[in-house]
Short mmCIF file of C-alpha atoms in Angstrom, two decimals:
data_model
loop_
_atom_site.label_atom_id
_atom_site.label_comp_id
_atom_site.label_asym_id
_atom_site.label_seq_id
_atom_site.Cartn_x
_atom_site.Cartn_y
_atom_site.Cartn_z
CA MET A 9 29.40 91.83 197.07
CA ARG A 10 29.67 88.70 199.18
CA ALA A 11 31.68 88.43 202.35
CA LEU A 12 35.23 87.20 201.80
CA THR A 13 37.59 85.12 203.91
CA VAL A 14 41.06 86.61 203.51
CA LEU A 15 44.23 84.99 204.89
CA GLN A 16 47.34 87.17 205.13
CA ILE A 17 50.70 85.39 205.56
CA LEU A 18 53.97 86.88 206.82
CA PRO A 19 56.95 85.62 208.88
CA ALA A 20 56.06 87.18 212.24
CA LEU A 21 54.07 89.93 213.95
CA GLN A 22 56.81 91.51 216.03
CA SER A 23 57.18 95.05 214.66
CA GLY A 24 57.65 96.94 211.42
CA GLY A 25 55.82 98.52 208.51
CA VAL A 26 54.80 95.28 206.80
CA GLU A 27 53.38 94.02 210.06
CA GLN A 28 51.53 97.29 210.71
CA GLY A 29 50.05 97.19 207.24
CA THR A 30 48.85 93.64 207.86
CA LEU A 31 46.98 94.77 210.98
CA GLU A 32 45.50 97.75 209.16
CA VAL A 33 44.14 95.63 206.32
CA ALA A 34 42.88 93.05 208.80
CA SER A 35 40.92 95.60 210.84
CA HIS A 36 39.36 97.06 207.69
CA LEU A 37 38.27 93.61 206.51
CA VAL A 38 36.50 92.98 209.81
CA SER A 39 34.87 96.42 209.80
CA GLN A 40 33.47 95.70 206.35
CA GLY A 41 31.96 92.36 207.36
CA HIS A 42 34.66 90.05 205.99
CA ARG A 43 36.62 87.31 207.80
CA SER A 44 40.23 88.14 208.50
CA LEU A 45 42.78 85.39 209.15
CA VAL A 46 46.55 85.76 209.59
CA VAL A 47 49.31 83.15 209.62
CA SER A 48 52.67 83.97 211.19
CA ALA A 49 55.12 82.74 213.81
CA GLY A 50 53.55 85.19 216.28
CA GLY A 51 54.89 88.21 218.12
CA ARG A 52 53.93 91.21 220.22
CA MET A 53 51.38 92.49 217.66
CA VAL A 54 49.16 89.38 217.78
CA ALA A 55 47.16 90.71 220.73
CA ALA A 56 46.21 93.86 218.82
CA LEU A 57 45.36 91.80 215.73
CA GLU A 58 43.02 89.54 217.65
CA ALA A 59 41.49 92.43 219.59
CA SER A 60 40.37 93.95 216.29
CA GLY A 61 38.50 90.78 215.35
CA SER A 62 40.96 88.71 213.32
CA THR A 63 41.99 85.09 213.91
CA HIS A 64 45.69 84.22 214.12
CA PHE A 65 47.28 80.84 213.34
CA VAL A 66 50.81 80.13 214.55
CA TYR A 67 52.85 78.56 211.75
CA PRO A 68 56.62 79.21 211.42
CA VAL A 69 56.30 80.09 207.72
CA GLY A 70 59.31 82.42 207.79
CA ARG A 71 61.79 79.83 209.08
CA LYS A 72 64.34 79.45 206.29
CA SER A 73 64.65 75.69 206.31
CA LEU A 74 63.60 72.90 203.99
CA LEU A 75 61.67 71.55 206.97
CA THR A 76 59.30 74.49 206.56
CA LEU A 77 58.07 72.81 203.37
CA LEU A 78 56.41 70.29 205.68
CA LEU A 79 53.85 73.04 206.31
CA ILE A 80 52.51 72.69 202.75
CA PRO A 81 49.86 70.06 203.54
CA LYS A 82 48.92 71.95 206.71
CA LEU A 83 48.39 75.15 204.75
CA ARG A 84 46.22 73.38 202.19
CA ALA A 85 44.18 71.83 204.98
CA LEU A 86 43.80 75.24 206.63
CA TRP A 87 42.64 76.84 203.39
CA ARG A 88 40.05 74.13 202.85
CA ARG A 89 38.85 74.02 206.44
CA GLU A 90 38.45 77.79 206.70
CA GLN A 91 37.15 78.10 203.12
CA VAL A 92 39.72 80.77 202.33
CA ASP A 93 38.91 82.94 199.31
CA ILE A 94 42.12 84.99 199.15
CA VAL A 95 45.66 84.23 200.29
CA HIS A 96 47.76 87.40 200.52
CA VAL A 97 51.47 86.80 201.11
CA ARG A 98 53.91 89.58 202.01
CA SER A 99 57.39 88.03 202.28
CA ARG A 100 59.68 85.93 200.10
CA PHE A 101 60.26 82.69 201.98
CA PRO A 102 56.61 82.34 203.01
CA ALA A 103 55.73 83.13 199.40
CA TRP A 104 57.68 80.08 198.21
CA VAL A 105 55.91 77.83 200.70
CA VAL A 106 52.53 79.32 199.82
CA PHE A 107 53.12 79.11 196.08
CA LEU A 108 54.13 75.45 196.20
CA ALA A 109 51.06 74.67 198.30
CA TRP A 110 48.81 76.69 196.00
CA LYS A 111 50.25 75.40 192.73
CA GLY A 112 49.77 71.78 193.76
CA MET A 113 46.05 72.17 194.37
CA PRO A 114 43.34 71.58 191.75
CA ARG A 115 42.45 74.86 190.11
CA ASP A 116 38.85 74.75 191.22
CA GLN A 117 39.92 74.32 194.85
CA ARG A 118 42.60 77.01 195.02
CA PRO A 119 42.09 80.31 196.83
CA ARG A 120 43.04 83.35 194.80
CA LEU A 121 46.64 84.49 195.29
CA VAL A 122 47.81 88.05 195.98
CA THR A 123 51.35 89.22 196.77
CA THR A 124 52.74 92.58 197.90
CA VAL A 125 56.21 93.79 196.96
CA HIS A 126 57.12 95.94 199.96
CA GLY A 127 60.70 96.77 199.02
CA TYR A 128 63.74 96.24 196.87
CA TYR A 129 64.92 92.66 196.80
CA ARG A 130 68.11 91.31 195.36
CA SER A 131 67.21 90.42 191.78
CA GLY A 132 67.08 86.73 190.95
CA TRP A 133 64.94 83.64 191.01
CA TYR A 134 64.45 83.71 194.79
CA SER A 135 62.94 87.21 194.82
CA ARG A 136 60.91 86.65 191.65
CA ILE A 137 58.45 84.68 193.77
CA MET A 138 56.98 87.97 195.01
CA THR A 139 55.58 88.49 191.51
CA CYS A 140 53.80 85.11 191.46
CA GLY A 141 50.47 86.49 192.63
CA GLU A 142 47.47 86.73 190.37
CA ARG A 143 47.57 90.34 191.53
CA VAL A 144 50.82 91.96 192.63
CA ILE A 145 50.52 95.03 194.85
CA VAL A 146 53.41 97.53 194.75
CA VAL A 147 53.77 100.18 197.46
CA SER A 148 55.13 103.06 195.36
CA LYS A 149 55.85 104.05 191.77
CA THR A 150 59.51 103.43 192.55
CA ILE A 151 58.79 99.80 193.45
CA GLN A 152 56.48 99.45 190.46
CA ALA A 153 59.32 100.51 188.14
CA TYR A 154 61.73 98.18 189.93
CA VAL A 155 59.39 95.18 189.53
CA GLN A 156 58.81 95.86 185.87
CA ARG A 157 62.51 96.40 185.20
CA ALA A 158 63.83 93.43 187.18
CA TYR A 159 61.12 90.85 186.46
CA GLN A 160 59.21 92.07 183.39
CA VAL A 161 55.91 91.50 185.20
CA ASP A 162 52.73 91.77 183.17
CA ALA A 163 51.49 95.30 183.87
CA CYS A 164 47.91 93.98 183.99
CA LYS A 165 48.76 92.14 187.25
CA LEU A 166 50.26 95.14 189.02
CA ARG A 167 48.29 97.35 191.38
CA LEU A 168 49.88 100.49 192.85
CA ILE A 169 48.67 101.04 196.42
CA TYR A 170 50.63 103.54 198.45
CA ARG A 171 51.06 102.78 202.12
CA GLY A 172 49.02 105.24 204.13
CA VAL A 173 48.74 106.83 207.54
CA ASP A 174 45.62 107.47 209.57
CA THR A 175 45.04 111.15 208.89
CA ALA A 176 42.79 111.34 211.94
CA GLN A 177 45.73 110.34 214.12
CA TYR A 178 48.40 112.19 212.11
CA SER A 179 47.07 115.65 211.36
CA PRO A 180 48.48 119.20 211.40
CA GLY A 181 48.24 120.88 214.78
CA TYR A 182 48.68 117.69 216.79
CA SER A 183 50.53 118.36 220.05
CA PRO A 184 51.70 115.76 222.57
CA GLU A 185 49.85 115.66 225.87
CA MET A 186 51.32 117.76 228.68
CA ALA A 187 52.10 114.66 230.77
CA TRP A 188 54.12 113.23 227.88
CA GLN A 189 56.01 116.50 227.47
CA GLN A 190 56.82 116.63 231.18
CA ASN A 191 58.18 113.08 231.07
CA TRP A 192 60.17 113.86 227.93
CA PHE A 193 61.87 116.94 229.34
CA ALA A 194 62.57 115.12 232.60
CA GLU A 195 64.41 112.45 230.59
CA TYR A 196 66.00 114.82 228.06
CA PRO A 197 66.41 118.21 229.79
CA GLN A 198 69.01 119.19 227.18
CA THR A 199 66.19 119.57 224.63
CA ARG A 200 64.14 122.11 226.61
CA GLY A 201 63.92 125.46 224.85
CA LYS A 202 65.71 124.12 221.78
CA ARG A 203 64.57 123.84 218.18
CA LEU A 204 64.57 120.14 217.44
CA LEU A 205 65.92 118.52 214.26
CA VAL A 206 64.94 114.86 214.08
CA LEU A 207 66.22 111.90 212.06
CA PRO A 208 63.84 109.00 212.85
CA ALA A 209 65.82 105.99 211.64
CA ARG A 210 67.82 103.01 212.78
CA VAL A 211 71.41 103.98 213.50
CA THR A 212 73.11 102.70 210.37
CA ARG A 213 75.34 104.13 207.67
CA TRP A 214 72.78 103.71 204.91
CA LYS A 215 70.03 105.49 206.88
CA GLY A 216 72.13 108.65 206.83
CA ALA A 217 73.32 109.05 210.42
CA ALA A 218 76.76 110.33 209.37
CA ASP A 219 75.24 112.83 206.91
CA PHE A 220 72.94 114.03 209.70
CA VAL A 221 75.94 114.78 211.92
CA ASP A 222 77.78 116.53 209.08
CA MET A 223 74.71 118.68 208.43
CA LEU A 224 74.46 119.56 212.11
CA SER A 225 78.08 120.72 212.25
CA ILE A 226 77.29 123.31 209.57
CA VAL A 227 73.99 124.44 211.11
CA CYS A 228 75.47 124.82 214.61
CA GLN A 229 77.99 127.33 213.30
CA GLN A 230 75.07 129.76 212.95
CA HIS A 231 72.53 128.51 215.48
CA ASN A 232 73.25 127.55 219.06
CA ASP A 233 69.61 126.90 219.93
CA VAL A 234 69.13 123.71 217.89
CA HIS A 235 69.28 120.17 219.20
CA ALA A 236 69.36 117.12 216.97
CA LEU A 237 67.72 113.80 217.81
CA LEU A 238 68.69 110.53 216.20
CA VAL A 239 65.67 108.40 217.08
CA GLY A 240 66.18 104.70 216.36
CA GLU A 241 67.63 101.50 217.65
CA VAL A 242 71.22 100.37 217.37
CA ALA A 243 71.14 96.76 216.25
CA ALA A 244 73.64 94.30 217.69
CA ASP A 245 75.61 94.22 214.44
CA LYS A 246 75.74 98.04 214.24
CA GLN A 247 77.48 98.70 217.56
CA ALA A 248 80.82 99.42 215.89
CA PHE A 249 79.23 101.95 213.57
CA ALA A 250 77.43 103.60 216.49
CA ALA A 251 80.73 103.88 218.37
CA SER A 252 82.40 105.51 215.36
CA LEU A 253 79.43 107.89 215.02
CA LYS A 254 79.75 108.95 218.65
CA GLN A 255 83.45 109.57 218.12
CA LYS A 256 82.61 111.69 215.07
CA ILE A 257 80.17 113.70 217.18
CA HIS A 258 82.77 114.21 219.90
CA VAL A 259 85.50 115.31 217.48
CA ALA A 260 83.11 117.78 215.86
CA GLY A 261 82.31 119.28 219.26
CA LEU A 262 78.62 118.44 218.89
CA ALA A 263 78.10 116.28 221.99
CA GLY A 264 75.91 118.98 223.53
CA HIS A 265 73.83 119.37 220.39
CA ILE A 266 72.78 115.81 219.51
CA THR A 267 71.13 112.95 221.39
CA LEU A 268 70.85 109.31 220.34
CA THR A 269 67.62 108.18 221.97
CA GLY A 270 67.68 104.53 220.93
CA TYR A 271 64.43 102.76 220.11
CA ARG A 272 61.32 104.77 221.04
CA GLN A 273 57.65 103.91 220.77
CA ASP A 274 56.64 107.60 220.85
CA VAL A 275 58.15 108.69 217.53
CA LYS A 276 54.91 110.47 216.64
CA GLN A 277 55.14 112.73 219.68
CA ILE A 278 58.84 113.41 219.10
CA MET A 279 58.28 114.34 215.44
CA ALA A 280 55.35 116.57 216.39
CA MET A 281 57.75 118.68 218.49
CA ALA A 282 60.33 118.91 215.69
CA LYS A 283 61.02 121.94 213.56
CA ILE A 284 62.34 119.70 210.77
CA VAL A 285 62.37 115.94 210.18
CA TYR A 286 64.89 114.30 207.84
CA SER A 287 65.15 111.33 205.49
CA LEU A 288 68.77 110.87 204.46
CA SER A 289 68.94 107.25 203.34
CA ALA A 290 71.78 106.53 200.92
CA GLU A 291 69.62 104.00 199.07
CA PRO A 292 66.03 104.76 198.03
CA GLU A 293 63.30 103.89 200.49
CA ALA A 294 60.58 101.68 199.06
CA PHE A 295 58.03 104.02 200.61
CA GLY A 296 59.20 105.77 203.80
CA ARG A 297 56.34 105.59 206.27
CA THR A 298 57.94 107.77 208.96
CA THR A 299 58.47 110.57 206.46
CA LEU A 300 54.80 110.49 205.56
CA GLU A 301 53.81 110.53 209.23
CA ALA A 302 55.85 113.71 209.75
CA LEU A 303 54.42 115.39 206.66
CA SER A 304 50.90 114.42 207.73
CA LEU A 305 51.57 116.14 211.07
CA GLY A 306 52.44 119.26 209.10
CA VAL A 307 56.13 119.02 210.05
CA PRO A 308 58.51 119.95 207.20
CA VAL A 309 60.74 117.17 205.89
CA ILE A 310 64.07 117.44 204.11
CA GLY A 311 64.74 114.26 202.20
CA TYR A 312 67.03 112.86 199.57
CA GLN A 313 65.28 112.88 196.23
CA HIS A 314 64.81 109.22 195.46
CA GLY A 315 62.47 106.34 196.20
CA GLY A 316 59.09 106.63 197.83
CA VAL A 317 60.19 109.66 199.87
CA ALA A 318 60.69 111.65 196.65
CA GLU A 319 57.13 110.75 195.62
CA GLN A 320 55.75 111.98 198.95
CA LEU A 321 57.72 115.21 198.82
CA ALA A 322 56.66 115.86 195.21
CA ALA A 323 53.04 115.76 196.38
CA LEU A 324 53.26 117.47 199.78
CA LEU A 325 56.46 119.55 200.00
CA PRO A 326 58.43 119.70 196.72
CA GLU A 327 61.00 122.15 198.07
CA GLY A 328 62.08 119.57 200.65
CA ALA A 329 63.73 117.31 198.06
CA VAL A 330 67.54 117.48 197.95
CA PRO A 331 69.96 115.63 195.63
CA VAL A 332 71.17 112.39 197.21
CA GLY A 333 74.26 112.89 199.36
CA ASN A 334 74.33 116.70 199.08
CA VAL A 335 74.87 117.45 202.77
CA ALA A 336 75.70 121.10 202.10
CA GLU A 337 72.29 121.64 200.47
CA VAL A 338 70.57 119.86 203.37
CA ALA A 339 72.33 122.28 205.74
CA MET A 340 71.49 125.36 203.64
CA LEU A 341 67.83 124.35 203.42
CA THR A 342 67.79 123.73 207.17
CA LEU A 343 69.14 127.21 207.82
CA SER A 344 66.54 128.69 205.48
CA TRP A 345 63.65 126.83 207.13
CA LEU A 346 64.83 127.74 210.63
CA SER A 347 64.33 131.35 209.55
CA GLN A 348 61.07 130.77 207.65
CA ALA A 349 59.26 127.44 207.89
CA PRO A 350 57.59 126.20 204.68
CA THR A 351 53.96 125.14 204.43
CA VAL A 352 53.29 121.42 204.06
CA GLN A 353 50.36 120.53 201.81
CA PRO A 354 47.58 118.46 203.44
CA ASN A 355 47.98 114.71 202.98
CA MET A 356 45.11 113.83 200.66
CA GLN A 357 46.56 110.92 198.69
CA PHE A 358 48.53 108.80 201.17
CA SER A 359 45.78 108.00 203.66
CA LEU A 360 45.28 104.78 205.55
CA GLN A 361 41.64 104.73 204.51
CA GLU A 362 42.55 104.84 200.82
CA MET A 363 45.12 102.06 201.26
CA GLN A 364 42.56 99.87 203.01
CA GLN A 365 39.83 100.51 200.43
CA LYS A 366 42.14 99.89 197.47
CA THR A 367 43.44 96.65 198.98
CA LEU A 368 39.90 95.37 199.48
CA ALA A 369 39.14 96.39 195.88
CA VAL A 370 42.05 94.20 194.70
CA TYR A 371 40.55 91.25 196.59
CA HIS A 372 37.16 91.78 194.95
CA ASP A 373 38.86 92.24 191.58
CA VAL A 374 40.79 88.97 191.72
CA ILE A 375 37.69 87.11 192.90
CA ALA A 376 35.69 88.53 190.00
CA ASP A 377 38.37 87.53 187.50
CA SER A 378 37.35 84.08 186.33
CA GLY A 379 40.60 83.38 184.49
CA GLN A 380 43.10 81.69 186.80
CA SER A 381 46.81 81.89 186.07
CA ASP A 382 49.09 78.90 186.15
#
């Protein structure tokens, strides 16, 4: 198979799962002898992207303005100049700009077009653009069903590729380095000698912070040696909710049993120390990368039974699935697992390597397909 030039397009490279997936695909392309290009408005992840051998172009493709349409001729010129074989777009507004640029080119001069549906979008014409690719990647069976239900997409275009984690980096038995542990306990001495229960999520209502506190109030009636960690940032528009959550914690008498750490870059190390990790989102997660990271570390996860998290639990720890919103069952299962921890199955089907290989296979597939869609 010949070497390909693949251009991925997304709004920015600041942080997040979509951005991480872009870097992972990019590094695999380079390792397999292909050219990897990325267009975005930039961000803190550009340095890592370029260090792995990709080329980055700074275009503000995510800026929601009609002026962004002025990028259309620049994108076409870039595609021609760099002889791009595949354009892979991962976000709605950039997808509109890309599609208009792509559609207006002669068929024999167009690159092939791939899109990825990373999550649930509000149904309608604006979101439908994410199904415009000649191949449409979906990140879980849940998202596949959503796309088919909301947009009646031709099943022949869809490709299910689960997000994956590097099982060499996230494997059972991993333990944080001693220096990290010393720093952690210096910063959070209240966690020393405690059994840790961890909710790795932004502090919002829909991510389950209130349910986490309610669960803890039940568990602490029987166990005084547990400490809960809510690991995630509090966005500027969620300060009022965070304040109400802290009041709830205070009223419940749990101030000594729970810590809100804010944003942390060492979530892996924190989860590796946990007895149990939780996924309590009120709405289904499209995939739930953090949950998979915990399971890959061999750490048991209790999660609401919907979305991508339900798919992961079905494969790796079926007994961890709890009906959505059933806080009492979350608490009862927590108490049970504190007495006898379950065994997590090895992560064999949600690996980074498989995600990378399947994505490259989609690129080869769309190149080999001689019929071009309108």
